[in-house]
Amino acid sequence: MIESTWANLLANMPGEWRDTLVVKTMTGTEISVQSIVRIDSNLLVIRGRVAGTTDQGQLYFVPLERLETVCIQRPPKEEEVQKSLAAILSPAPVGVVSKTSDSPRATTVMKLSPEAMEKLKSLGINKPSETQ
């Protein structure tokens, strides 16, 4: 589920990242975040202002399903990003890549390992369709 991914990311994001967030909704509204008040399974409550305005301290209730993008205004160094994301998000599912023939036009097939399939199930993602 997308909502649980957003909730997991936002809840476990380092504090110094949260201080510079801009949240963009699917309608195009950008909200500069002052603080995250609460994160539920399907709702984000933030204190902030609409980007481009000076109105501070507004309280916004944003459904997680309506989030399009979360931006960190002052991004950390690449090493910190990788380390933090590895801690926040579990490793990506590992697949097995194989060629169907040695022809340069051969199709490459990726088959997911049993561990990867379990990971997808735990994230609420349906089994990808198998290529025949």
Short mmCIF file of C-alpha atoms in Angstrom, two decimals:
data_model
loop_
_atom_site.label_atom_id
_atom_site.label_comp_id
_atom_site.label_asym_id
_atom_site.label_seq_id
_atom_site.Cartn_x
_atom_site.Cartn_y
_atom_site.Cartn_z
CA MET A 1 0.00 0.00 0.00
CA ILE A 2 1.30 3.43 -0.95
CA GLU A 3 -0.07 5.03 2.22
CA SER A 4 1.88 2.69 4.51
CA THR A 5 5.07 3.40 2.54
CA TRP A 6 4.59 7.16 3.02
CA ALA A 7 3.78 6.66 6.71
CA ASN A 8 6.87 4.48 7.21
CA LEU A 9 9.14 6.93 5.40
CA LEU A 10 7.85 10.02 7.20
CA ALA A 11 7.72 8.41 10.65
CA ASN A 12 11.30 7.14 10.44
CA MET A 13 12.85 10.09 8.64
CA PRO A 14 15.75 11.73 10.54
CA GLY A 15 14.74 14.89 12.40
CA GLU A 16 17.11 17.14 10.46
CA TRP A 17 15.41 16.05 7.21
CA ARG A 18 11.96 16.85 8.60
CA ASP A 19 12.98 20.46 9.25
CA THR A 20 13.28 21.18 5.52
CA LEU A 21 10.39 19.21 4.00
CA VAL A 22 8.02 20.38 1.32
CA VAL A 23 4.99 18.16 0.75
CA LYS A 24 3.24 18.26 -2.61
CA THR A 25 -0.26 16.88 -3.04
CA MET A 26 -1.79 15.42 -6.17
CA THR A 27 -3.67 18.68 -6.72
CA GLY A 28 -0.36 20.55 -6.93
CA THR A 29 -0.49 22.25 -3.52
CA GLU A 30 2.97 22.56 -1.99
CA ILE A 31 3.18 22.85 1.79
CA SER A 32 6.41 23.92 3.51
CA VAL A 33 6.51 21.82 6.67
CA GLN A 34 7.40 23.40 10.02
CA SER A 35 6.69 20.23 11.98
CA ILE A 36 4.97 16.89 11.62
CA VAL A 37 2.25 16.79 14.28
CA ARG A 38 0.98 13.26 13.67
CA ILE A 39 1.24 10.41 11.21
CA ASP A 40 -1.54 7.84 11.09
CA SER A 41 -1.97 4.92 8.74
CA ASN A 42 -3.81 7.12 6.24
CA LEU A 43 -3.41 10.73 7.43
CA LEU A 44 -0.56 13.21 7.83
CA VAL A 45 -1.10 16.17 10.16
CA ILE A 46 1.47 18.94 9.66
CA ARG A 47 2.05 22.48 10.80
CA GLY A 48 3.34 24.71 8.03
CA ARG A 49 2.46 27.11 5.27
CA VAL A 50 1.51 26.94 1.63
CA ALA A 51 4.69 27.44 -0.40
CA GLY A 52 5.06 31.02 -1.59
CA THR A 53 3.09 32.51 1.30
CA THR A 54 4.16 33.94 4.66
CA ASP A 55 1.28 32.49 6.72
CA GLN A 56 3.11 30.47 9.38
CA GLY A 57 1.65 27.85 11.69
CA GLN A 58 -1.32 26.67 9.66
CA LEU A 59 -2.46 23.13 10.49
CA TYR A 60 -2.97 20.80 7.51
CA PHE A 61 -4.61 17.38 7.40
CA VAL A 62 -3.29 15.60 4.32
CA PRO A 63 -4.55 12.13 3.34
CA LEU A 64 -1.48 9.98 2.62
CA GLU A 65 -3.17 8.65 -0.52
CA ARG A 66 -3.12 12.22 -1.90
CA LEU A 67 0.63 12.76 -1.42
CA GLU A 68 2.52 13.02 -4.66
CA THR A 69 6.00 14.09 -3.58
CA VAL A 70 7.99 14.84 -0.45
CA CYS A 71 11.01 17.05 -1.03
CA ILE A 72 13.94 17.76 1.29
CA GLN A 73 14.91 21.39 0.67
CA ARG A 74 18.49 21.05 1.93
CA PRO A 75 19.42 17.50 1.02
CA PRO A 76 22.08 15.74 3.08
CA LYS A 77 25.26 14.23 1.62
CA GLU A 78 24.89 11.11 -0.49
CA GLU A 79 26.46 8.83 2.15
CA GLU A 80 23.96 10.01 4.76
CA VAL A 81 21.08 9.58 2.33
CA GLN A 82 22.05 5.99 1.54
CA LYS A 83 22.62 5.10 5.20
CA SER A 84 19.34 6.63 6.34
CA LEU A 85 17.29 5.12 3.52
CA ALA A 86 18.79 1.70 4.22
CA ALA A 87 17.62 2.05 7.82
CA ILE A 88 14.18 3.43 6.90
CA LEU A 89 13.33 1.20 3.96
CA SER A 90 14.17 -2.47 3.93
CA PRO A 91 16.42 -3.71 1.14
CA ALA A 92 14.84 -4.02 -2.27
CA PRO A 93 13.75 -7.48 -3.29
CA VAL A 94 16.49 -9.45 -4.98
CA GLY A 95 15.66 -11.04 -8.28
CA VAL A 96 17.36 -13.50 -10.57
CA VAL A 97 18.07 -12.20 -14.06
CA SER A 98 18.50 -14.64 -16.91
CA LYS A 99 18.64 -14.42 -20.69
CA THR A 100 16.37 -16.58 -22.78
CA SER A 101 19.03 -16.95 -25.49
CA ASP A 102 22.44 -15.64 -26.60
CA SER A 103 20.89 -13.63 -29.40
CA PRO A 104 21.44 -9.84 -29.09
CA ARG A 105 17.67 -9.50 -29.41
CA ALA A 106 17.04 -11.91 -26.55
CA THR A 107 14.55 -11.04 -23.88
CA THR A 108 15.86 -10.69 -20.37
CA VAL A 109 13.67 -12.33 -17.77
CA MET A 110 13.69 -11.45 -14.11
CA LYS A 111 12.34 -14.02 -11.71
CA LEU A 112 11.85 -12.98 -8.11
CA SER A 113 13.32 -15.08 -5.35
CA PRO A 114 10.96 -16.52 -2.70
CA GLU A 115 12.30 -13.91 -0.25
CA ALA A 116 11.47 -11.13 -2.70
CA MET A 117 7.95 -12.50 -3.18
CA GLU A 118 7.41 -12.54 0.60
CA LYS A 119 8.68 -8.97 0.82
CA LEU A 120 6.22 -7.86 -1.87
CA LYS A 121 3.37 -9.60 -0.05
CA SER A 122 4.31 -7.88 3.23
CA LEU A 123 4.21 -4.51 1.43
CA GLY A 124 0.74 -5.28 0.11
CA ILE A 125 1.89 -5.58 -3.51
CA ASN A 126 0.28 -8.27 -5.62
CA LYS A 127 2.44 -10.87 -7.28
CA PRO A 128 3.80 -9.53 -10.57
CA SER A 129 2.52 -11.28 -13.65
CA GLU A 130 4.82 -13.99 -14.85
CA THR A 131 6.33 -13.80 -18.33
CA GLN A 132 5.79 -16.99 -20.30
#
